[in-house]
mmCIF file of C-alpha atoms in Angstrom:
data_model
loop_
_atom_site.group_PDB
_atom_site.id
_atom_site.type_symbol
_atom_site.label_atom_id
_atom_site.label_comp_id
_atom_site.label_asym_id
_atom_site.label_seq_id
_atom_site.Cartn_x
_atom_site.Cartn_y
_atom_site.Cartn_z
ATOM 1 C CA UNK A 1 82.592 330.961 226.109
ATOM 2 C CA UNK A 2 85.771 328.762 226.735
ATOM 3 C CA UNK A 3 83.352 325.102 227.979
ATOM 4 C CA UNK A 4 80.450 324.046 228.922
ATOM 5 C CA UNK A 5 79.804 322.282 232.642
ATOM 6 C CA UNK A 6 77.572 321.018 234.813
ATOM 7 C CA UNK A 7 77.096 320.450 238.794
ATOM 8 C CA UNK A 8 74.707 318.097 240.502
ATOM 9 C CA UNK A 9 73.836 319.520 243.894
ATOM 10 C CA UNK A 10 73.020 317.717 246.744
ATOM 11 C CA UNK A 11 68.692 317.753 246.106
ATOM 12 C CA UNK A 12 68.558 315.078 243.136
ATOM 13 C CA UNK A 13 72.083 313.778 242.065
ATOM 14 C CA UNK A 14 71.102 311.077 240.313
ATOM 15 C CA UNK A 15 69.076 313.305 237.314
ATOM 16 C CA UNK A 16 71.554 316.135 237.540
ATOM 17 C CA UNK A 17 74.188 312.990 236.671
ATOM 18 C CA UNK A 18 71.863 311.571 233.962
ATOM 19 C CA UNK A 19 71.362 315.808 232.374
ATOM 20 C CA UNK A 20 74.716 315.437 232.217
ATOM 21 C CA UNK A 21 75.862 311.930 230.607
ATOM 22 C CA UNK A 22 72.676 312.406 228.392
ATOM 23 C CA UNK A 23 73.866 316.171 227.146
ATOM 24 C CA UNK A 24 77.379 315.069 226.604
ATOM 25 C CA UNK A 25 78.984 317.615 229.368
ATOM 26 C CA UNK A 26 81.721 317.366 231.937
ATOM 27 C CA UNK A 27 80.087 317.067 235.622
ATOM 28 C CA UNK A 28 81.914 319.519 237.927
ATOM 29 C CA UNK A 29 82.662 317.311 241.436
ATOM 30 C CA UNK A 30 80.953 319.704 244.500
ATOM 31 C CA UNK A 31 81.300 319.257 247.987
ATOM 32 C CA UNK A 32 78.418 319.801 249.970
ATOM 33 C CA UNK A 33 78.571 319.228 253.909
ATOM 34 C CA UNK A 34 77.464 321.073 256.915
ATOM 35 C CA UNK A 35 78.881 321.988 260.352
ATOM 36 C CA UNK A 36 77.504 320.916 263.637
ATOM 37 C CA UNK A 37 75.167 323.700 263.828
ATOM 38 C CA UNK A 38 73.353 322.455 260.276
ATOM 39 C CA UNK A 39 74.759 325.566 258.660
ATOM 40 C CA UNK A 40 76.096 324.529 254.760
ATOM 41 C CA UNK A 41 79.284 324.295 253.347
ATOM 42 C CA UNK A 42 79.918 323.859 249.777
ATOM 43 C CA UNK A 43 83.505 323.551 247.780
ATOM 44 C CA UNK A 44 83.750 323.330 243.839
ATOM 45 C CA UNK A 45 86.039 320.509 243.524
ATOM 46 C CA UNK A 46 86.798 321.038 239.858
ATOM 47 C CA UNK A 47 87.398 323.771 237.455
ATOM 48 C CA UNK A 48 84.925 325.934 236.373
ATOM 49 C CA UNK A 49 86.767 329.440 235.397
ATOM 50 C CA UNK A 50 85.537 330.748 232.332
ATOM 51 C CA UNK A 51 82.667 327.793 231.639
ATOM 52 C CA UNK A 52 79.438 327.952 230.671
ATOM 53 C CA UNK A 53 77.593 326.567 233.623
ATOM 54 C CA UNK A 54 74.641 324.724 234.498
ATOM 55 C CA UNK A 55 73.446 324.012 238.498
ATOM 56 C CA UNK A 56 70.763 320.882 238.936
ATOM 57 C CA UNK A 57 69.386 321.779 241.923
ATOM 58 C CA UNK A 58 65.431 321.040 242.227
ATOM 59 C CA UNK A 59 64.724 323.161 245.143
ATOM 60 C CA UNK A 60 62.377 320.151 246.705
ATOM 61 C CA UNK A 61 61.974 318.755 250.442
ATOM 62 C CA UNK A 62 63.520 319.938 252.686
ATOM 63 C CA UNK A 63 63.197 323.377 250.250
ATOM 64 C CA UNK A 64 64.770 326.178 252.832
ATOM 65 C CA UNK A 65 67.942 323.948 252.911
ATOM 66 C CA UNK A 66 68.041 323.065 248.802
ATOM 67 C CA UNK A 67 67.336 326.833 247.959
ATOM 68 C CA UNK A 68 70.297 328.123 250.130
ATOM 69 C CA UNK A 69 72.840 325.315 248.907
ATOM 70 C CA UNK A 70 71.566 326.430 245.530
ATOM 71 C CA UNK A 71 72.499 330.042 246.062
ATOM 72 C CA UNK A 72 75.776 328.989 248.023
ATOM 73 C CA UNK A 73 77.175 326.728 244.483
ATOM 74 C CA UNK A 74 76.011 329.349 242.445
ATOM 75 C CA UNK A 75 78.180 332.019 244.701
ATOM 76 C CA UNK A 76 81.256 329.623 244.771
ATOM 77 C CA UNK A 77 80.873 329.571 240.956
ATOM 78 C CA UNK A 78 81.051 332.890 240.192
ATOM 79 C CA UNK A 79 83.909 333.575 242.941
ATOM 80 C CA UNK A 80 86.087 330.572 240.859
ATOM 81 C CA UNK A 81 85.453 332.426 238.008
ATOM 82 C CA UNK A 82 82.272 330.977 235.976
ATOM 83 C CA UNK A 83 81.674 333.085 232.917
ATOM 84 C CA UNK A 84 77.636 332.317 233.254
ATOM 85 C CA UNK A 85 75.415 330.398 235.645
ATOM 86 C CA UNK A 86 72.109 329.297 234.241
ATOM 87 C CA UNK A 87 69.896 327.197 237.286
ATOM 88 C CA UNK A 88 67.994 323.769 235.969
ATOM 89 C CA UNK A 89 65.599 323.745 238.250
ATOM 90 C CA UNK A 90 62.752 320.795 237.806
ATOM 91 C CA UNK A 91 60.999 321.739 240.523
ATOM 92 C CA UNK A 92 61.140 325.564 242.047
ATOM 93 C CA UNK A 93 59.667 325.451 245.660
ATOM 94 C CA UNK A 94 57.722 327.952 247.162
ATOM 95 C CA UNK A 95 55.835 328.669 243.677
ATOM 96 C CA UNK A 96 52.814 327.976 245.462
ATOM 97 C CA UNK A 97 52.981 331.709 247.705
ATOM 98 C CA UNK A 98 53.122 333.558 244.311
ATOM 99 C CA UNK A 99 50.553 336.392 246.033
ATOM 100 C CA UNK A 100 49.795 338.269 248.853
ATOM 101 C CA UNK A 101 46.506 336.501 250.441
ATOM 102 C CA UNK A 102 45.945 338.123 253.236
ATOM 103 C CA UNK A 103 47.370 340.906 254.867
ATOM 104 C CA UNK A 104 50.837 339.856 256.501
ATOM 105 C CA UNK A 105 52.179 337.406 254.151
ATOM 106 C CA UNK A 106 54.861 337.325 252.389
ATOM 107 C CA UNK A 107 55.071 336.898 248.387
ATOM 108 C CA UNK A 108 57.972 334.099 249.257
ATOM 109 C CA UNK A 109 57.772 332.843 245.266
ATOM 110 C CA UNK A 110 59.474 336.382 244.225
ATOM 111 C CA UNK A 111 61.650 336.325 247.314
ATOM 112 C CA UNK A 112 63.195 332.995 246.576
ATOM 113 C CA UNK A 113 63.868 334.243 242.971
ATOM 114 C CA UNK A 114 65.295 337.292 243.816
ATOM 115 C CA UNK A 115 68.194 335.590 246.216
ATOM 116 C CA UNK A 116 68.940 333.431 243.295
ATOM 117 C CA UNK A 117 69.535 336.779 241.452
ATOM 118 C CA UNK A 118 71.443 338.184 244.202
ATOM 119 C CA UNK A 119 73.877 334.688 244.187
ATOM 120 C CA UNK A 120 74.752 335.132 240.960
ATOM 121 C CA UNK A 121 72.666 333.326 239.001
ATOM 122 C CA UNK A 122 72.269 334.783 235.424
ATOM 123 C CA UNK A 123 69.438 332.387 233.884
ATOM 124 C CA UNK A 124 67.119 329.770 235.200
ATOM 125 C CA UNK A 125 65.540 327.301 233.283
ATOM 126 C CA UNK A 126 62.290 325.698 235.636
ATOM 127 C CA UNK A 127 60.034 323.252 234.590
ATOM 128 C CA UNK A 128 55.981 323.511 235.235
ATOM 129 C CA UNK A 129 55.708 326.349 237.885
ATOM 130 C CA UNK A 130 52.400 326.513 239.825
ATOM 131 C CA UNK A 131 51.454 329.695 237.624
ATOM 132 C CA UNK A 132 52.312 330.912 234.583
ATOM 133 C CA UNK A 133 52.308 334.007 236.179
ATOM 134 C CA UNK A 134 55.107 333.117 238.374
ATOM 135 C CA UNK A 135 56.966 334.498 235.739
ATOM 136 C CA UNK A 136 56.989 337.765 236.104
ATOM 137 C CA UNK A 137 59.138 337.033 239.622
ATOM 138 C CA UNK A 138 61.929 336.482 238.027
ATOM 139 C CA UNK A 139 64.575 339.364 237.680
ATOM 140 C CA UNK A 140 66.792 337.594 234.902
ATOM 141 C CA UNK A 141 66.124 335.145 231.857
ATOM 142 C CA UNK A 142 63.674 332.580 231.803
ATOM 143 C CA UNK A 143 62.771 329.501 230.293
ATOM 144 C CA UNK A 144 59.901 327.904 231.309
ATOM 145 C CA UNK A 145 59.504 324.453 230.012
ATOM 146 C CA UNK A 146 56.246 322.438 230.062
ATOM 147 C CA UNK A 147 55.916 318.545 230.155
ATOM 148 C CA UNK A 148 53.330 317.960 227.758
ATOM 149 C CA UNK A 149 55.466 316.528 225.748
ATOM 150 C CA UNK A 150 56.594 313.460 228.084
ATOM 151 C CA UNK A 151 52.869 313.342 229.360
ATOM 152 C CA UNK A 152 50.837 313.016 226.227
ATOM 153 C CA UNK A 153 51.616 309.340 225.386
ATOM 154 C CA UNK A 154 50.747 307.995 228.769
ATOM 155 C CA UNK A 155 47.748 310.970 228.581
ATOM 156 C CA UNK A 156 46.623 308.392 225.028
ATOM 157 C CA UNK A 157 46.369 305.709 226.348
ATOM 158 C CA UNK A 158 42.282 305.716 227.219
ATOM 159 C CA UNK A 159 39.971 307.882 226.202
ATOM 160 C CA UNK A 160 39.959 309.829 228.852
ATOM 161 C CA UNK A 161 37.520 312.964 230.387
ATOM 162 C CA UNK A 162 40.531 315.716 231.182
ATOM 163 C CA UNK A 163 39.679 317.036 234.556
ATOM 164 C CA UNK A 164 41.126 320.574 236.815
ATOM 165 C CA UNK A 165 41.509 319.218 239.927
ATOM 166 C CA UNK A 166 40.226 323.127 240.896
ATOM 167 C CA UNK A 167 39.718 326.395 238.444
ATOM 168 C CA UNK A 168 43.341 327.306 239.387
ATOM 169 C CA UNK A 169 44.822 324.467 237.211
ATOM 170 C CA UNK A 170 41.963 325.024 234.394
ATOM 171 C CA UNK A 171 44.439 326.378 231.197
ATOM 172 C CA UNK A 172 47.141 323.152 232.355
ATOM 173 C CA UNK A 173 43.739 320.802 232.104
ATOM 174 C CA UNK A 174 42.901 322.748 228.611
ATOM 175 C CA UNK A 175 46.147 321.998 226.980
ATOM 176 C CA UNK A 176 45.439 318.313 227.436
ATOM 177 C CA UNK A 177 42.228 318.260 226.281
ATOM 178 C CA UNK A 178 42.993 320.544 223.094
ATOM 179 C CA UNK A 179 45.620 317.953 222.427
ATOM 180 C CA UNK A 180 43.797 314.915 223.233
ATOM 181 C CA UNK A 181 40.552 316.349 221.362
ATOM 182 C CA UNK A 182 39.022 315.103 225.223
ATOM 183 C CA UNK A 183 36.299 316.372 226.626
ATOM 184 C CA UNK A 184 37.054 318.866 229.535
ATOM 185 C CA UNK A 185 35.927 318.771 233.317
ATOM 186 C CA UNK A 186 36.693 320.878 236.519
ATOM 187 C CA UNK A 187 36.302 320.445 239.931
ATOM 188 C CA UNK A 188 34.537 323.578 241.700
ATOM 189 C CA UNK A 189 36.512 323.973 245.374
ATOM 190 C CA UNK A 190 36.965 326.231 247.933
ATOM 191 C CA UNK A 191 40.471 326.038 249.956
ATOM 192 C CA UNK A 192 39.575 327.361 253.533
ATOM 193 C CA UNK A 193 43.488 326.474 255.033
ATOM 194 C CA UNK A 194 47.082 326.015 253.619
ATOM 195 C CA UNK A 195 46.802 322.288 252.314
ATOM 196 C CA UNK A 196 43.019 322.006 253.046
ATOM 197 C CA UNK A 197 40.507 321.538 250.246
ATOM 198 C CA UNK A 198 37.130 321.124 250.097
ATOM 199 C CA UNK A 199 35.251 319.796 246.356
ATOM 200 C CA UNK A 200 32.031 321.099 246.145
ATOM 201 C CA UNK A 201 31.262 320.435 242.075
ATOM 202 C CA UNK A 202 32.054 318.478 239.145
ATOM 203 C CA UNK A 203 31.831 321.138 236.418
ATOM 204 C CA UNK A 204 31.355 318.777 233.017
ATOM 205 C CA UNK A 205 29.913 315.454 231.645
ATOM 206 C CA UNK A 206 32.096 312.844 233.701
ATOM 207 C CA UNK A 207 29.051 310.235 234.222
ATOM 208 C CA UNK A 208 30.206 306.625 232.469
ATOM 209 C CA UNK A 209 34.186 308.074 231.658
ATOM 210 C CA UNK A 210 37.402 307.177 232.621
ATOM 211 C CA UNK A 211 38.918 310.362 234.061
ATOM 212 C CA UNK A 212 42.120 312.114 234.155
ATOM 213 C CA UNK A 213 42.969 314.559 236.481
ATOM 214 C CA UNK A 214 45.683 316.680 236.009
ATOM 215 C CA UNK A 215 47.578 319.042 238.197
ATOM 216 C CA UNK A 216 50.919 320.478 238.633
ATOM 217 C CA UNK A 217 52.001 318.964 241.516
ATOM 218 C CA UNK A 218 50.707 316.520 244.293
ATOM 219 C CA UNK A 219 52.224 317.437 247.894
ATOM 220 C CA UNK A 220 49.563 316.288 250.626
ATOM 221 C CA UNK A 221 47.441 314.330 247.738
ATOM 222 C CA UNK A 222 44.245 315.983 249.290
ATOM 223 C CA UNK A 223 43.638 318.481 246.297
ATOM 224 C CA UNK A 224 43.475 314.834 243.940
ATOM 225 C CA UNK A 225 42.281 313.108 246.611
ATOM 226 C CA UNK A 226 39.067 315.143 246.483
ATOM 227 C CA UNK A 227 39.183 315.393 243.069
ATOM 228 C CA UNK A 228 38.739 311.850 242.660
ATOM 229 C CA UNK A 229 35.634 311.029 245.626
ATOM 230 C CA UNK A 230 34.018 313.954 243.649
ATOM 231 C CA UNK A 231 34.178 312.501 240.180
ATOM 232 C CA UNK A 232 33.109 309.233 241.751
ATOM 233 C CA UNK A 233 29.669 310.588 243.217
ATOM 234 C CA UNK A 234 29.425 312.131 239.790
ATOM 235 C CA UNK A 235 29.234 309.006 237.989
ATOM 236 C CA UNK A 236 32.447 308.912 237.075
ATOM 237 C CA UNK A 237 33.582 305.246 235.708
ATOM 238 C CA UNK A 238 37.637 304.699 236.448
ATOM 239 C CA UNK A 239 40.110 308.087 237.702
ATOM 240 C CA UNK A 240 43.461 308.540 237.353
ATOM 241 C CA UNK A 241 45.796 310.903 238.035
ATOM 242 C CA UNK A 242 48.673 312.472 236.562
ATOM 243 C CA UNK A 243 50.367 315.524 237.703
ATOM 244 C CA UNK A 244 54.412 316.357 236.909
ATOM 245 C CA UNK A 245 55.773 317.564 240.402
ATOM 246 C CA UNK A 246 55.412 314.533 242.974
ATOM 247 C CA UNK A 247 56.115 316.326 246.129
ATOM 248 C CA UNK A 248 54.575 314.136 248.354
ATOM 249 C CA UNK A 249 54.705 314.607 252.399
ATOM 250 C CA UNK A 250 54.088 311.494 254.275
ATOM 251 C CA UNK A 251 51.180 309.842 253.352
ATOM 252 C CA UNK A 252 50.622 311.662 250.319
ATOM 253 C CA UNK A 253 49.660 308.586 248.161
ATOM 254 C CA UNK A 254 48.083 306.500 250.633
ATOM 255 C CA UNK A 255 45.757 309.505 250.319
ATOM 256 C CA UNK A 256 45.387 309.639 246.654
ATOM 257 C CA UNK A 257 44.672 305.959 246.179
ATOM 258 C CA UNK A 258 42.380 305.849 249.105
ATOM 259 C CA UNK A 259 39.965 307.379 247.560
ATOM 260 C CA UNK A 260 40.359 305.572 244.333
ATOM 261 C CA UNK A 261 42.470 306.849 241.991
ATOM 262 C CA UNK A 262 43.719 303.715 239.571
ATOM 263 C CA UNK A 263 46.658 304.660 238.128
ATOM 264 C CA UNK A 264 49.256 307.866 238.797
ATOM 265 C CA UNK A 265 51.679 309.014 236.593
ATOM 266 C CA UNK A 266 54.413 311.533 237.319
ATOM 267 C CA UNK A 267 57.870 312.291 236.723
ATOM 268 C CA UNK A 268 61.081 312.328 238.159
ATOM 269 C CA UNK A 269 61.401 315.908 238.797
ATOM 270 C CA UNK A 270 61.823 315.341 242.743
ATOM 271 C CA UNK A 271 63.497 312.453 244.147
ATOM 272 C CA UNK A 272 61.132 309.843 245.464
ATOM 273 C CA UNK A 273 61.080 306.130 246.542
ATOM 274 C CA UNK A 274 60.294 303.446 243.950
ATOM 275 C CA UNK A 275 56.404 302.649 243.965
ATOM 276 C CA UNK A 276 54.707 299.870 242.013
ATOM 277 C CA UNK A 277 51.321 301.938 242.173
ATOM 278 C CA UNK A 278 53.159 305.061 240.396
ATOM 279 C CA UNK A 279 54.333 305.150 236.678
ATOM 280 C CA UNK A 280 57.343 307.772 236.555
ATOM 281 C CA UNK A 281 58.304 309.525 233.415
ATOM 282 C CA UNK A 282 61.587 310.837 233.119
ATOM 283 C CA UNK A 283 62.243 314.928 233.014
ATOM 284 C CA UNK A 284 65.957 314.268 231.677
ATOM 285 C CA UNK A 285 64.923 314.601 227.957
ATOM 286 C CA UNK A 286 63.311 317.801 228.579
ATOM 287 C CA UNK A 287 66.389 319.201 230.131
ATOM 288 C CA UNK A 288 68.922 317.685 227.960
ATOM 289 C CA UNK A 289 66.983 319.544 225.116
ATOM 290 C CA UNK A 290 66.400 322.761 226.436
ATOM 291 C CA UNK A 291 70.293 322.799 228.164
ATOM 292 C CA UNK A 292 71.268 322.858 224.355
ATOM 293 C CA UNK A 293 69.236 325.183 223.141
ATOM 294 C CA UNK A 294 70.752 327.731 225.246
ATOM 295 C CA UNK A 295 73.966 327.733 224.565
ATOM 296 C CA UNK A 296 74.854 330.566 222.377
ATOM 297 C CA UNK A 297 76.590 327.823 219.662
ATOM 298 C CA UNK A 298 72.832 326.264 219.343
ATOM 299 C CA UNK A 299 71.623 330.023 218.537
ATOM 300 C CA UNK A 300 74.277 330.419 215.872
#
């Protein structure tokens, strides 16, 4: 391959620029605009012919627009002669819709991955999918990054009990508990409707302990808030939260804090306004390392 280049999509331009800068990779300018009816128009304004091209685009809110824009940039790059196209997706939207839970529902995550493949994307590098089983939704080579190395230093700042807010996140919480040599607990719950979670009980000893809730994302904040309330009722001393993707619908942060969560740690995988209540750890070093490892020359 003749060259390596990077395009920062419109979802999180500062993150794309930071990855390019730290990786020492040239940033290709791209124009992304919309017609009066909302139809997206893309134009790559630099030369990508023969390039090993990386497109940075989390498919965060508005997820539909970000997904389509990523596909359009990839299709434009393919038409402009890019030799290989890799999507760097710090956050993959639709990841929560990986299975049919009821008749009549689509497998949205699989469809989203197929759209990217159809657009000409050859590989994807993603961070902390909602479920490891989602890897099978991609019919292209996939690098699934975990944020443990970024987040564990923050988790070591206290002697925490590590808590999964639901059974689905138990494997992630187990990784953290094993790495820290910490006790593990889980909040058992039901989910009567989408984005609504009802905590039932805490399984594990948390009385008198500082607890760290570990999850992949916070969207409405209800899951973490409910877990925090359950932990407080079970006698936890303090409750803190660590999650990778701060999707954060309006009111989510207020809901989490109102539930008694004393400290919040997350990443910049999706864009968000600075807030003194939230500590943000950058994912840039993780993606720079993944980019370098994925280059053909890095494999000798």
